Amino acid sequence: MKAIDFVVRDSAGGLQRGTVPDGAQAHAIQAGAGQEISLNLRQVDLASQVREGSDLVITLTDGRQITIDNYFNGSGTPNRLFISADGYLNEVAFVDTGAGELYAQFGPTEQWGKWSPSDDLIYLGRTELAAAGYADNEVSMFPAPLLGAGLLGGGSGVAAAAVVGGAAVVGAGGGGKGGDGGGGSTGGGGGDRDLVQDPYVNDPDSVGQIGGDGAEQQIVITGGGAPGDKVIVKLGDVQVETVIDTEGHFTCSFVPPNFPPDGTYEAVVTVVTEGGEVVLDGPGYVIDLTPPLVDVSTGTDSVGDFFNAVSFAGGVTLSGTGEPGASILVTIAGIEQTTTVSEGGTWSVNWASGTLEGGEYSTGVTIVSADAFGNTTTITDTVVIDTVSNVTIDTANVETDGIVNAVEQQDGVTLTGTAQAGSTVVVNFGTGSHSATVDANGNWSADFAMSEVPTGELQATVTAVATDALGNSSTATGLVDIDTLVRDFAFTGSTGGTDGVINNEEAAQGLVMTGTTEPGSSVMVTFGGSTQAATVAADGSWTVNFASNVIPTGEQTAVMTAVATDIAGNVDTITRNVEIDRDGGILTISPAPVEGDDIINQLEASDGVVLTGTSNPNAVVTVTMGGVAKTVNADAAGNWTAHYSNADVTPGVYTAQITATTTDSAGNTLNASDSVEVDTRVDNLGVQANIIEGDGTINGAERVNGGGVQVTGTTEVGSTAVVVTLNGVAVNALVAPNGTWTANYAASQVAEGTYTATVSVQATDRAGNTATVSNVVNVDTEVVPLSIDGGVGGADNTVNIAEAATGIDLGGEVEIGSTVSVNFDGTPYAAVVDSAGNWSLTIPPSAIRDGSYNANIVVTATDAVGNVDTINDTLAIDTSAPSGPAIESLNEGRVGFRGMSTDLTDDELSVYQVQDNGSVTEVASQSGASMTRPETNIEFNSDVPDGSHLVITATDDAQNTTGTYVVLDDGAPNSTIAINNPALGTYNIETVDMTFAEEGNLTIDEAALLALSSNSNQLMILGGADDTVTMLGATRGTSSGGQTTYSLGTEGTIIVDDQIDVIT
C-alpha cells in the first residue's frame, strides 16, 4: 500500500493538505460546505462509492476506505470531489442507483501546464493502486504550481508562498534566483531516480508578512538538492542549518528563540555540494510583532480634564498621540468614534453635542490602536462629565417644626440646606443676605439676626444660589412660615341656661364651654379643679366638656381659665366667672306596700289605687304610676297624696314604675322612685293541640296505645287550677311548678272515627284571675277508602304468557295522602299513589313465575296520620305453553291433502298455510277426537295442495299458543324450508316436521331461531335420512332417545332427529 495525498480548498481559497497513511485501512476527511476536495488517485483506483447519511464512503481497489464526513451537507453550498494524477484533474459526479450505492461519472477539468484556478488541486504523481511495479512507498503530494515545469516538458516553475497560521510555508518546486534554474526532478519522491537534482529553493521571489496579535513566530523555508548536502539558511543575523534528506528535500524552520527581530529580510540559502558552495536567493519576509504606541493628551480624567455644562454643550473631544498611520477606535458608553493617527503622530475624536448623556457621572473610555500588521494596543481611562449643580433649602425643619414663632424670632433664625460638596452658597431672607457655611458633605447653614426676621403671620421667601467646584450654578427658593401671635382667642359659650346659674339638673348634664382660637391651636381649660383639653375644629372653634362631678356644689361663683397655644408655639390666656346653685331640698314616696302586698290584681284595680309621700312644704309634686301622671300639692307639713282610678291602671301583668318629681325656684329638680306589681290577667295560658300525639292528630294506634291520649299546655306559673274539656269530656289537669299542665284521657273517653274535636282549657292564677282558651284537635282512626281494581288478566282473569311478558298492572283506590305497599306472590313492592288517591303498580315480567297457579296479593295502606289497613286478593297465572301438535298421519286425496291427525289434545287446534310470497293464511278446517285412536282428526274444508307448508297451532284456555311447522310431500326432491320468514313469529313455532317431505332442506341461524317463538328459544326438528339441516356455527351437545341437542349462538337450542344430516 502507498500513502495517498489529498488537498481541501475552501470557498475563500484556503488550502488544507493531508495524507492517507499507507498502513491505514480506513481514513476520514472532514468536509464543510462549498469545499473542493482533490485525491491523488486515478479512475482505475476506485472500486465503489456509497452514501451513508451525509457521508461519502469510497472503497479503493486495494481494499482501503476513505470516508468524507458531511460531504452531502444538508444546507449551504454543495461540496465538489476531484481525482488527480499525471497532471490531469477530473471532477467526479455521482448518480444514486438506489440503497445508497453511487455510480461515478468522470469529466476532464484541467491539465497542468498553464496556471489556472484548478492548479491547487492537480497532482503530477501517479498512484499505481491498481497495478504493481513501484518500489517507493509514498505517492507524491506536490501540487502542480510548486513543481518544476520540466517534468512535463520545459520552463521553470513559479509559485507564491502560502501563509498558514502566521508562518510562511514554502512547498517543493523549481529553482531559485541564485542557482542555475535548469535542474529537474522526477517528482516521484524516493526510489530510483534518473537525474541528480541541482540545489533549489522554493518560492525564492515570494515575500511573506508576519505580524499581528497572536501571530505564530515561525518561518519555514524549503527546497531540495542532492541528498546529504549541507544547507545553511540565514535571515539577518539568525542562521539555521540542515541536511538534504534521502528524498532530495530540505526544510529549515526559524522559531523563538532563534527568530529574527522586527524588520525586512531576504533569506540567503547556501548549499554545500560536492563541487563547492552554491548560494541561492530565498524568500523575503517583513516582520512586525510590536504593538503600536498610543496615549491620551486631553479630555480624560488622567490628564485632569472634565466637561461641565458649558464645555459639554460643545460636545466631548478626546485627543492624543500614537503611531502614524495606526487606526484609533475610542468607545464611551458604548458609542464608538474612529480616526487615524496623523503623520505627525497625533489623533483626535469628537462626540457631538447630544450624543452622550448629560448629568453628573464618570464613565470609562476604551482606546484601541491597531497598526497595518494587526498589532493592537488597548488603554483605558475615565471621562468626567458634570453638567449639573444643585442646591436645596430645608424649610420644613426651620426651628424644628418649620414655623418661626415669637420666642424663636427673638433669638434669630438659622436656615439650612444642601448643595454639592465644594460649592459656595449665598442665602437671601427677610432683610438679610449671607454667605452660607458649607461643610465637606455639601450641607450649608446661614444665620439671620432678629432684626432681619419678619414678624406677624406670613410666609417669607428665602433664596439660595449655589456654584459648584466645576462652575455649574443653580438656584433654589422656598417659603418660611412666620407666626408670632395667637389670633381670635375668646369664649363664645354660656353657663347655667337662660338665668346664667348652674342648678342640679344642669350640673348633672355636665358643663360644655365653647370658644374660638387660631386654627391649628391647642386649648387647655381649667374649671372646678379639673383641666381638660378642648377639641379644636379646623376653623379654630373649640369645645370642652366637664363631667357633673367636677362642677362645684352649693351656691358659689367659680372661675374658668382657658390657655391657647398655636401651632407656632405662641401662648395666650383668658378667664370667665361661672355662677352655681345646686341646693334642691327633700322628696320621698311612702315605703308602705301598695294594696297591702305591692300587687294590684284585677279586683283591686277596679276600685282605684292611692299613693302617698313627703316633700318640701307646699311644694308642687308630679306623681307618675305606670306612665299616668298626677300633679298634687303638699300640705304645710310636706305630705302629699295621689289618687288613681280603675281607668288609670292599665290591665295586664307588669311592673308599674312610680316616680315623684318636684322643682325649686332655682330650677333644681328632685326625683324619687318606686314600683308596684300589676297582675290583672292569667298569662301564658295555652293548649298545645298541634302537638297532641306529636302532630295534632289522634290516629287509631295513638288512641289505644299508652293508656290513651294526653293533652298538654301552659299556664301562668303559680296557677291554682286547670280544667281541660275534650269533645265534651272534662278532666282536671296536673299543673307543674313551671306552669306546664297535663290532662290524660282514656281510650274509652275518645270516640273512634274521623272528625275534629274542640279542646277547652280554664285556668285560675295565684292572684285569683281566671281565663279560658280553646283549640281543636283532629281525630282519625281509620283508612277510608281502600280497594283493589278487578279485571286483571283480561276477560278470563288469567294472566297468560303474552300478558306476563308485558308485566301485570295492579291498582285501586286509597285515602288521599296514604302510602301503599303490595305483596305479590311473596315479593313486596311500593305502589305509586296520585293526588286523587289512586294507587298503581306494575309487576315486572321477571317477577312472574312460570307455571299455572294462583298468586296471592296483599295490599297494605298507611294513611297520612299513620293508620294502617290491609286487603287480600288472588290472581290466576298460566304461563305454561301447550305442547306443539305432533302430526300422526296425513289424509291424502287424489290431488292434495284432505286432512291430518295429531296426538289427542283438549287444546284448540288451528291450521295455517305458508304461501310462496311468505304470507300466512288460515286453512278452514274441522277437528274432533278420533273414534278409533287416541288422536285428534283435522279435516280441511278444501284440499290443501301437495308440497304445501303448514303451521298447526295448539291454544290452551289461557290463550297460550304453540305451533308445529309441517312440510307436505309434493313428489319432488329437495324441498327447501324458508324458516327465516318473519311472518312465522306470530305462531310460536317450536317444532319443524320434515317427516312427510322428500329430501327436506332447512337452513337456520340464531336470529331466525329466536324469532320463531316468544315462548322459548328451543326448536325440535323431525325428519329422516334424506333430510338436511344447516346451522353454521352450532355446537353439538349430548344425544338421547335418537335425538341430538345442539347449541346455536348464545341463547338458541335445537334438538334434531339423529337420522337427519346436520351441517354445522
Coordinates of C-alpha atoms in Angstrom, one line a residue, residues 190-701:
G190 CA 12.0 8.4 -3.2
G191 CA 13.0 5.2 -5.1
D192 CA 15.4 5.2 -8.1
R193 CA 16.0 8.5 -9.9
D194 CA 17.3 9.1 -13.4
L195 CA 18.8 12.5 -12.6
V196 CA 20.5 14.2 -9.6
Q197 CA 18.6 17.3 -8.6
D198 CA 20.5 20.6 -8.6
P199 CA 20.1 22.7 -5.4
Y200 CA 17.0 24.9 -5.4
V201 CA 14.8 27.0 -3.0
N202 CA 11.1 27.0 -3.2
D203 CA 9.4 30.4 -3.8
P204 CA 12.5 32.4 -3.8
D205 CA 10.7 35.5 -5.1
S206 CA 7.9 35.5 -2.6
V207 CA 7.7 38.0 0.2
G208 CA 5.8 37.0 3.4
Q209 CA 4.5 39.1 6.2
I210 CA 4.5 38.1 9.9
G211 CA 2.8 40.2 12.4
G212 CA -0.5 41.0 14.3
D213 CA -2.0 40.0 17.6
G214 CA -1.4 36.3 18.3
A215 CA 0.7 35.7 15.2
E216 CA 2.8 32.5 15.3
Q217 CA 6.5 33.2 15.2
Q218 CA 7.6 30.6 12.7
I219 CA 9.2 30.8 9.3
V220 CA 9.7 27.6 7.2
I221 CA 12.0 27.6 4.1
T222 CA 12.1 24.5 1.9
G223 CA 13.9 23.4 -1.1
G224 CA 15.9 20.5 -2.5
G225 CA 19.1 19.2 -3.9
A226 CA 21.4 16.2 -3.6
P227 CA 20.7 14.0 -0.7
G228 CA 23.3 14.5 2.1
D229 CA 24.3 18.1 1.1
K230 CA 24.5 20.6 3.9
V231 CA 22.2 23.6 3.8
I232 CA 22.7 26.9 5.6
V233 CA 19.8 29.4 5.7
K234 CA 20.3 33.0 7.1
L235 CA 17.7 35.6 7.9
G236 CA 19.6 38.7 9.0
D237 CA 21.9 37.6 11.8
V238 CA 19.9 34.4 12.5
Q239 CA 21.2 31.2 10.9
V240 CA 19.7 27.7 10.6
E241 CA 21.5 24.6 9.2
T242 CA 20.1 21.3 8.0
V243 CA 21.0 18.4 5.6
I244 CA 19.1 17.4 2.4
D245 CA 17.2 14.2 3.1
T246 CA 17.2 11.0 1.1
E247 CA 14.3 12.2 -1.0
G248 CA 16.2 15.3 -2.0
H249 CA 14.3 17.7 0.2
F250 CA 15.2 20.1 3.0
T251 CA 13.3 22.1 5.5
C252 CA 14.6 24.9 7.7
S253 CA 12.5 26.4 10.5
F254 CA 13.0 29.7 12.4
V255 CA 11.3 29.7 15.7
P256 CA 12.0 31.5 19.0
P257 CA 14.5 32.0 20.4
N258 CA 16.1 31.5 17.0
F259 CA 13.7 34.0 15.3
P260 CA 14.6 37.4 13.7
P261 CA 13.5 40.6 15.4
D262 CA 11.1 43.1 13.7
G263 CA 12.5 44.1 10.2
T264 CA 12.6 43.3 6.5
Y265 CA 14.7 40.3 5.4
E266 CA 15.6 38.2 2.4
A267 CA 16.7 34.7 3.0
V268 CA 20.2 33.6 1.8
V269 CA 20.5 29.8 1.3
T270 CA 23.9 28.2 1.0
V271 CA 24.1 24.6 -0.2
V272 CA 27.5 22.8 0.3
T273 CA 27.7 20.4 -2.6
E274 CA 30.5 18.0 -3.7
G275 CA 31.5 20.7 -6.1
G276 CA 31.5 23.5 -3.6
E277 CA 29.1 26.0 -2.1
V278 CA 26.0 27.1 -4.1
V279 CA 24.5 30.3 -2.8
L280 CA 20.8 30.8 -3.6
D281 CA 18.3 33.6 -3.1
G282 CA 15.5 32.7 -0.7
P283 CA 12.0 34.2 0.0
G284 CA 11.7 37.7 1.6
Y285 CA 10.0 38.5 4.9
V286 CA 8.6 41.6 6.6
I287 CA 8.3 41.0 10.4
D288 CA 6.3 43.4 12.7
L289 CA 5.2 41.9 16.1
T290 CA 5.4 45.1 18.1
P291 CA 2.0 46.8 19.3
P292 CA 1.7 50.5 18.3
L293 CA 2.2 53.2 20.9
V294 CA -0.9 55.2 21.9
D295 CA -1.6 57.9 24.6
V296 CA -4.1 60.5 25.7
S297 CA -3.4 64.2 25.8
T298 CA -6.7 65.9 26.5
G299 CA -10.3 65.1 27.6
T300 CA -9.9 62.4 30.3
D301 CA -9.5 62.3 34.0
S302 CA -5.9 61.0 33.8
V303 CA -4.8 64.4 32.3
G304 CA -7.1 66.4 34.7
D305 CA -9.8 67.3 32.2
F306 CA -13.5 67.3 32.8
F307 CA -16.7 68.6 31.0
N308 CA -19.0 71.0 32.7
A309 CA -22.3 72.4 31.4
V310 CA -20.6 75.0 29.3
S311 CA -17.9 72.8 27.8
F312 CA -20.3 69.8 27.4
A313 CA -22.6 71.9 25.2
G314 CA -19.9 72.0 22.6
G315 CA -19.5 68.2 22.5
V316 CA -16.9 65.9 24.0
T317 CA -13.4 65.8 22.4
L318 CA -10.5 63.5 23.2
S319 CA -7.1 63.7 21.7
G320 CA -3.7 62.1 22.0
T321 CA -0.6 60.7 20.3
G322 CA 0.2 57.4 18.6
E323 CA 2.0 55.5 15.8
P324 CA 1.5 57.3 12.5
G325 CA -1.0 55.5 10.2
A326 CA -2.4 53.4 13.0
S327 CA -6.2 53.2 13.4
I328 CA -7.8 54.6 16.5
L329 CA -11.1 53.2 18.0
V330 CA -12.5 55.1 21.0
T331 CA -15.5 53.9 22.9
I332 CA -17.5 55.9 25.5
A333 CA -20.8 54.5 26.9
G334 CA -21.0 52.0 24.0
I335 CA -20.7 54.8 21.4
E336 CA -17.7 54.5 19.1
Q337 CA -15.6 57.1 17.2
T338 CA -12.7 56.2 14.8
T339 CA -9.8 58.0 13.3
T340 CA -6.3 57.5 12.0
V341 CA -3.1 58.8 13.6
S342 CA -1.7 61.6 11.5
E343 CA 1.8 61.7 10.1
G344 CA 2.7 63.9 12.9
G345 CA 1.7 61.2 15.4
T346 CA -1.5 62.9 16.7
W347 CA -5.1 61.9 16.8
S348 CA -8.5 63.4 17.9
V349 CA -12.1 62.2 18.1
N350 CA -15.3 64.1 19.0
W351 CA -18.8 63.2 20.2
A352 CA -21.1 65.9 19.0
S353 CA -23.4 67.7 21.5
G354 CA -26.4 65.5 22.4
T355 CA -24.5 62.2 21.6
L356 CA -23.6 61.5 25.2
E357 CA -25.9 61.8 28.2
G358 CA -25.6 64.8 30.4
G359 CA -25.6 64.7 34.2
E360 CA -23.0 64.1 36.8
Y361 CA -21.1 60.9 36.4
S362 CA -17.8 59.3 35.4
T363 CA -17.7 56.7 32.7
G364 CA -15.0 54.5 31.3
V365 CA -13.3 55.1 27.9
T366 CA -11.5 52.5 25.9
I367 CA -8.9 53.4 23.2
V368 CA -7.8 50.7 20.8
S369 CA -4.9 51.4 18.3
A370 CA -4.2 48.9 15.5
D371 CA -1.2 49.1 13.1
A372 CA -1.1 47.8 9.5
F373 CA 0.1 44.3 10.6
G374 CA -2.8 43.9 13.0
N375 CA -0.9 44.5 16.2
T376 CA -3.1 46.3 18.7
T377 CA -2.7 48.3 21.9
T378 CA -5.7 49.0 24.3
I379 CA -5.7 51.6 27.0
T380 CA -8.5 52.6 29.3
D381 CA -9.2 55.9 31.1
T382 CA -12.2 57.8 32.6
V383 CA -14.2 60.7 31.2
V384 CA -15.7 63.0 33.9
I385 CA -19.0 64.7 33.0
D386 CA -20.7 67.2 35.3
T387 CA -23.3 69.4 33.7
V388 CA -25.5 69.8 36.8
S389 CA -25.4 71.7 40.1
N390 CA -27.9 71.5 42.8
V391 CA -29.0 73.3 45.9
T392 CA -31.9 72.8 48.3
I393 CA -33.4 74.7 51.2
D394 CA -34.8 72.8 54.2
T395 CA -37.8 75.0 55.1
A396 CA -39.7 72.1 56.7
N397 CA -37.2 71.9 59.7
V398 CA -36.8 75.6 60.3
E399 CA -36.9 76.0 64.1
T400 CA -37.6 72.2 64.2
D401 CA -41.3 72.4 63.1
G402 CA -40.9 74.7 60.0
I403 CA -42.5 77.7 61.8
V404 CA -40.9 80.7 63.4
N405 CA -42.9 81.8 66.5
A406 CA -42.5 84.8 68.7
V407 CA -40.0 83.2 71.1
E408 CA -37.9 81.8 68.2
Q409 CA -37.9 85.1 66.3
Q410 CA -36.4 86.9 69.4
D411 CA -33.2 84.9 69.2
G412 CA -32.7 84.9 65.4
V413 CA -33.2 82.2 62.8
T414 CA -30.7 79.7 61.2
L415 CA -31.6 78.4 57.7
T416 CA -30.1 75.2 56.3
G417 CA -29.9 73.2 53.1
T418 CA -27.7 71.1 50.8
A419 CA -25.5 71.6 47.8
Q420 CA -22.8 69.7 46.0
A421 CA -19.6 69.4 48.1
G422 CA -17.2 72.1 47.4
S423 CA -19.9 74.6 46.3
T424 CA -20.4 78.2 47.5
V425 CA -23.9 79.2 48.7
V426 CA -25.4 82.8 49.1
V427 CA -28.7 83.0 51.0
N428 CA -31.2 85.9 51.0
F429 CA -34.0 86.0 53.7
G430 CA -36.0 88.8 55.2
T431 CA -33.8 91.9 55.1
G432 CA -30.6 89.9 55.2
S433 CA -28.2 88.3 52.7
H434 CA -25.4 86.0 53.9
S435 CA -22.8 83.6 52.5
A436 CA -23.6 80.2 54.0
T437 CA -21.1 77.9 55.7
V438 CA -20.8 74.7 53.6
D439 CA -19.3 71.5 55.1
A440 CA -17.4 68.7 53.3
N441 CA -20.6 66.9 52.6
G442 CA -22.3 69.9 51.0
N443 CA -24.6 70.8 54.0
W444 CA -24.9 74.5 54.4
S445 CA -26.2 76.9 57.1
A446 CA -26.8 80.7 57.3
D447 CA -27.7 82.7 60.5
F448 CA -30.1 85.7 60.4
A449 CA -30.5 88.1 63.3
M450 CA -33.9 89.0 65.0
S451 CA -33.9 92.3 63.1
E452 CA -33.7 90.6 59.8
V453 CA -36.5 88.1 60.5
P454 CA -40.1 89.3 59.7
T455 CA -42.9 89.3 62.3
G456 CA -46.7 88.6 62.2
E457 CA -48.3 85.8 60.3
L458 CA -46.9 85.4 56.8
Q459 CA -44.7 83.3 54.5
A460 CA -41.3 84.8 54.0
T461 CA -39.3 84.0 50.8
V462 CA -35.8 82.5 51.1
T463 CA -33.4 82.2 48.1
A464 CA -30.2 80.2 47.9
V465 CA -27.7 80.4 45.0
A466 CA -25.0 77.6 44.8
T467 CA -22.0 77.4 42.5
D468 CA -20.1 74.0 42.4
A469 CA -16.4 73.4 42.0
L470 CA -16.7 73.0 38.2
G471 CA -18.5 76.3 37.8
N472 CA -22.1 75.0 37.4
S473 CA -24.7 77.2 39.1
S474 CA -28.2 76.5 40.5
T475 CA -30.8 78.4 42.5
A476 CA -33.5 77.3 44.9
T477 CA -36.3 79.2 46.6
G478 CA -38.6 78.4 49.5
L479 CA -41.1 79.8 51.9
V480 CA -40.6 80.0 55.7
D481 CA -43.8 80.3 57.8
I482 CA -43.7 83.2 60.3
D483 CA -46.2 83.2 63.1
T484 CA -45.5 85.3 66.2
L485 CA -49.1 85.7 67.7
V486 CA -52.3 83.8 68.6
R487 CA -55.3 85.1 66.7
D488 CA -59.1 85.1 67.6
F489 CA -58.8 83.6 71.1
A490 CA -62.2 84.0 73.1
F491 CA -65.1 82.3 75.0
T492 CA -68.3 82.0 72.9
G493 CA -70.4 79.7 75.1
S494 CA -72.6 80.4 78.2
T495 CA -73.3 78.6 81.5
G496 CA -76.4 78.0 83.6
G497 CA -79.0 78.2 80.9
T498 CA -81.2 81.3 80.4
D499 CA -80.6 82.5 84.0
G500 CA -76.8 82.1 83.9
V501 CA -76.8 79.9 87.1
I502 CA -76.0 76.2 87.1
N503 CA -78.5 74.2 89.1
N504 CA -78.5 70.4 89.9
E505 CA -80.2 69.4 86.7
E506 CA -77.8 71.4 84.6
A507 CA -74.8 70.2 86.6
A508 CA -76.0 66.6 86.2
Q509 CA -75.7 67.1 82.4
G510 CA -72.1 68.3 82.8
L511 CA -70.8 71.6 81.5
V512 CA -69.9 72.4 77.9
M513 CA -67.9 75.5 77.1
T514 CA -67.1 76.7 73.5
G515 CA -64.8 79.3 72.1
T516 CA -62.7 80.4 69.1
T517 CA -58.9 80.4 68.5
E518 CA -56.4 80.5 65.7
P519 CA -56.9 77.3 63.5
G520 CA -54.4 74.6 64.5
S521 CA -54.0 75.8 68.1
S522 CA -54.5 73.7 71.2
V523 CA -56.6 74.9 74.1
M524 CA -56.5 73.7 77.8
V525 CA -59.4 74.8 80.1
T526 CA -59.4 74.6 83.9
F527 CA -62.6 74.6 86.0
G528 CA -63.6 73.2 89.4
G529 CA -60.1 71.9 89.9
S530 CA -60.1 69.9 86.6
T531 CA -58.1 70.7 83.5
Q532 CA -59.4 69.4 80.2
A533 CA -58.1 69.6 76.6
A534 CA -60.6 71.2 74.3
T535 CA -61.5 69.8 70.9
V536 CA -60.4 72.3 68.3
A537 CA -62.0 72.2 64.9
A538 CA -60.2 73.0 61.6
D539 CA -61.8 76.5 61.6
G540 CA -60.4 77.3 65.1
S541 CA -63.7 76.8 67.0
W542 CA -63.2 74.7 70.2
T543 CA -65.3 72.8 72.6
V544 CA -64.5 71.4 76.1
N545 CA -66.6 69.2 78.4
F546 CA -66.6 68.9 82.2
A547 CA -68.3 66.0 83.9
S548 CA -71.0 66.7 86.5
N549 CA -68.8 65.5 89.4
V550 CA -66.3 68.3 88.5
I551 CA -68.9 71.1 88.9
P552 CA -68.8 72.5 92.4
T553 CA -71.9 72.0 94.8
G554 CA -73.8 74.5 96.8
E555 CA -74.1 78.2 95.9
Q556 CA -70.9 79.9 94.7
T557 CA -69.0 81.7 91.9
A558 CA -66.3 79.6 90.2
V559 CA -63.6 80.8 87.8
M560 CA -62.9 79.1 84.4
T561 CA -59.5 79.7 82.8
A562 CA -58.5 78.9 79.1
V563 CA -55.0 78.8 77.7
A564 CA -54.3 78.6 73.9
T565 CA -51.1 77.5 72.2
D566 CA -51.0 77.9 68.4
I567 CA -49.1 75.6 66.0
A568 CA -46.1 78.0 66.1
G569 CA -45.9 77.7 69.9
N570 CA -47.4 81.2 70.8
V571 CA -49.4 81.2 74.1
D572 CA -52.5 83.3 75.2
T573 CA -54.8 83.1 78.4
I574 CA -58.4 84.2 79.1
T575 CA -60.8 83.7 82.1
R576 CA -64.6 83.8 82.9
N577 CA -66.8 83.6 86.2
V578 CA -69.4 80.8 86.5
E579 CA -72.5 81.1 88.9
I580 CA -73.6 77.9 90.7
D581 CA -76.8 77.0 92.8
R582 CA -77.2 73.2 93.4
D583 CA -79.3 73.0 96.8
G584 CA -82.5 71.2 95.9
G585 CA -84.5 70.2 99.2
I586 CA -86.4 66.8 100.0
L587 CA -88.8 64.4 98.2
T588 CA -89.9 60.8 99.2
I589 CA -92.5 58.1 98.3
S590 CA -94.1 56.2 101.1
P591 CA -92.4 52.8 101.7
A592 CA -95.7 51.1 102.8
P593 CA -96.8 48.2 100.3
V594 CA -99.4 49.3 97.8
E595 CA -102.7 47.4 98.3
G596 CA -101.0 45.6 101.2
D597 CA -98.8 43.3 99.2
D598 CA -97.4 45.6 96.5
I599 CA -99.6 43.7 93.9
I600 CA -102.6 45.2 92.2
N601 CA -104.9 42.5 90.9
Q602 CA -108.0 42.8 88.7
L603 CA -110.3 43.3 91.6
E604 CA -108.1 45.9 93.3
A605 CA -107.6 47.8 90.1
S606 CA -111.4 48.1 89.7
D607 CA -111.8 50.3 92.8
G608 CA -108.7 52.5 92.3
V609 CA -105.2 52.9 93.9
V610 CA -103.8 55.5 96.3
L611 CA -100.1 56.6 96.5
T612 CA -98.6 58.9 99.3
G613 CA -95.3 60.6 100.2
T614 CA -93.4 63.7 101.6
S615 CA -91.7 66.8 100.1
N616 CA -90.9 70.4 100.8
P617 CA -93.9 72.1 102.5
N618 CA -96.4 73.4 99.9
A619 CA -94.3 72.0 97.1
V620 CA -95.9 71.0 93.8
V621 CA -95.2 67.3 93.2
T622 CA -95.8 65.4 89.9
V623 CA -96.5 61.7 90.6
T624 CA -96.4 59.1 87.8
M625 CA -97.5 55.4 88.1
G626 CA -97.4 53.1 85.0
G627 CA -97.0 56.2 82.8
V628 CA -100.1 58.0 84.2
A629 CA -99.0 61.4 85.8
K630 CA -100.9 63.2 88.6
T631 CA -99.9 66.7 89.9
V632 CA -100.6 67.2 93.6
N633 CA -99.8 69.9 96.3
A634 CA -98.1 69.1 99.5
D635 CA -99.7 70.4 102.7
A636 CA -97.9 72.6 105.2
A637 CA -96.3 69.6 106.8
G638 CA -95.0 68.4 103.4
N639 CA -97.3 65.4 103.0
W640 CA -98.8 64.6 99.5
T641 CA -101.4 62.1 98.2
A642 CA -102.2 60.9 94.6
H643 CA -105.4 59.0 93.6
Y644 CA -105.6 56.6 90.6
S645 CA -108.9 55.4 89.2
N646 CA -109.7 52.0 87.6
A647 CA -109.2 53.6 84.2
D648 CA -105.7 54.9 85.3
V649 CA -104.5 51.3 85.9
T650 CA -103.6 49.6 82.6
P651 CA -104.7 45.9 82.7
G652 CA -102.0 43.2 82.3
V653 CA -99.1 41.7 84.1
Y654 CA -96.2 44.1 84.5
T655 CA -94.2 46.2 87.0
A656 CA -95.6 49.7 87.2
Q657 CA -92.8 52.3 87.8
I658 CA -93.7 55.0 90.4
T659 CA -91.9 58.4 90.3
A660 CA -92.3 61.7 92.1
T661 CA -90.7 64.9 90.8
T662 CA -90.5 68.5 92.3
T663 CA -88.6 71.6 91.2
D664 CA -87.4 74.5 93.4
S665 CA -87.1 78.2 92.4
A666 CA -83.6 77.8 91.2
G667 CA -84.7 75.0 88.8
N668 CA -83.2 72.2 90.9
T669 CA -85.4 69.1 90.5
L670 CA -85.7 66.3 93.0
N671 CA -86.8 62.8 92.0
A672 CA -88.0 59.8 93.9
S673 CA -88.9 56.4 92.5
D674 CA -90.6 53.1 93.5
S675 CA -92.6 50.3 91.8
V676 CA -95.6 48.1 92.2
E677 CA -96.6 44.8 90.6
V678 CA -99.8 44.8 88.4
D679 CA -101.4 41.5 87.6
T680 CA -104.9 41.6 86.1
R681 CA -104.9 38.5 83.9
V682 CA -103.8 34.9 83.6
D683 CA -100.7 34.8 81.5
N684 CA -99.2 32.1 79.3
L685 CA -102.4 30.1 79.1
G686 CA -102.5 27.8 76.1
V687 CA -103.2 24.3 74.9
Q688 CA -100.7 22.6 72.6
A689 CA -103.3 21.0 70.3
N690 CA -100.9 20.9 67.4
I691 CA -98.6 18.5 69.2
I692 CA -101.2 16.1 70.7
E693 CA -99.8 12.7 69.8
G694 CA -96.9 14.6 68.1
D695 CA -98.8 16.0 65.1
G696 CA -102.1 17.4 66.4
T697 CA -104.0 14.3 65.1
I698 CA -105.1 11.2 67.1
N699 CA -104.9 8.1 65.0
G700 CA -106.2 4.6 65.8
A701 CA -103.0 3.4 67.4

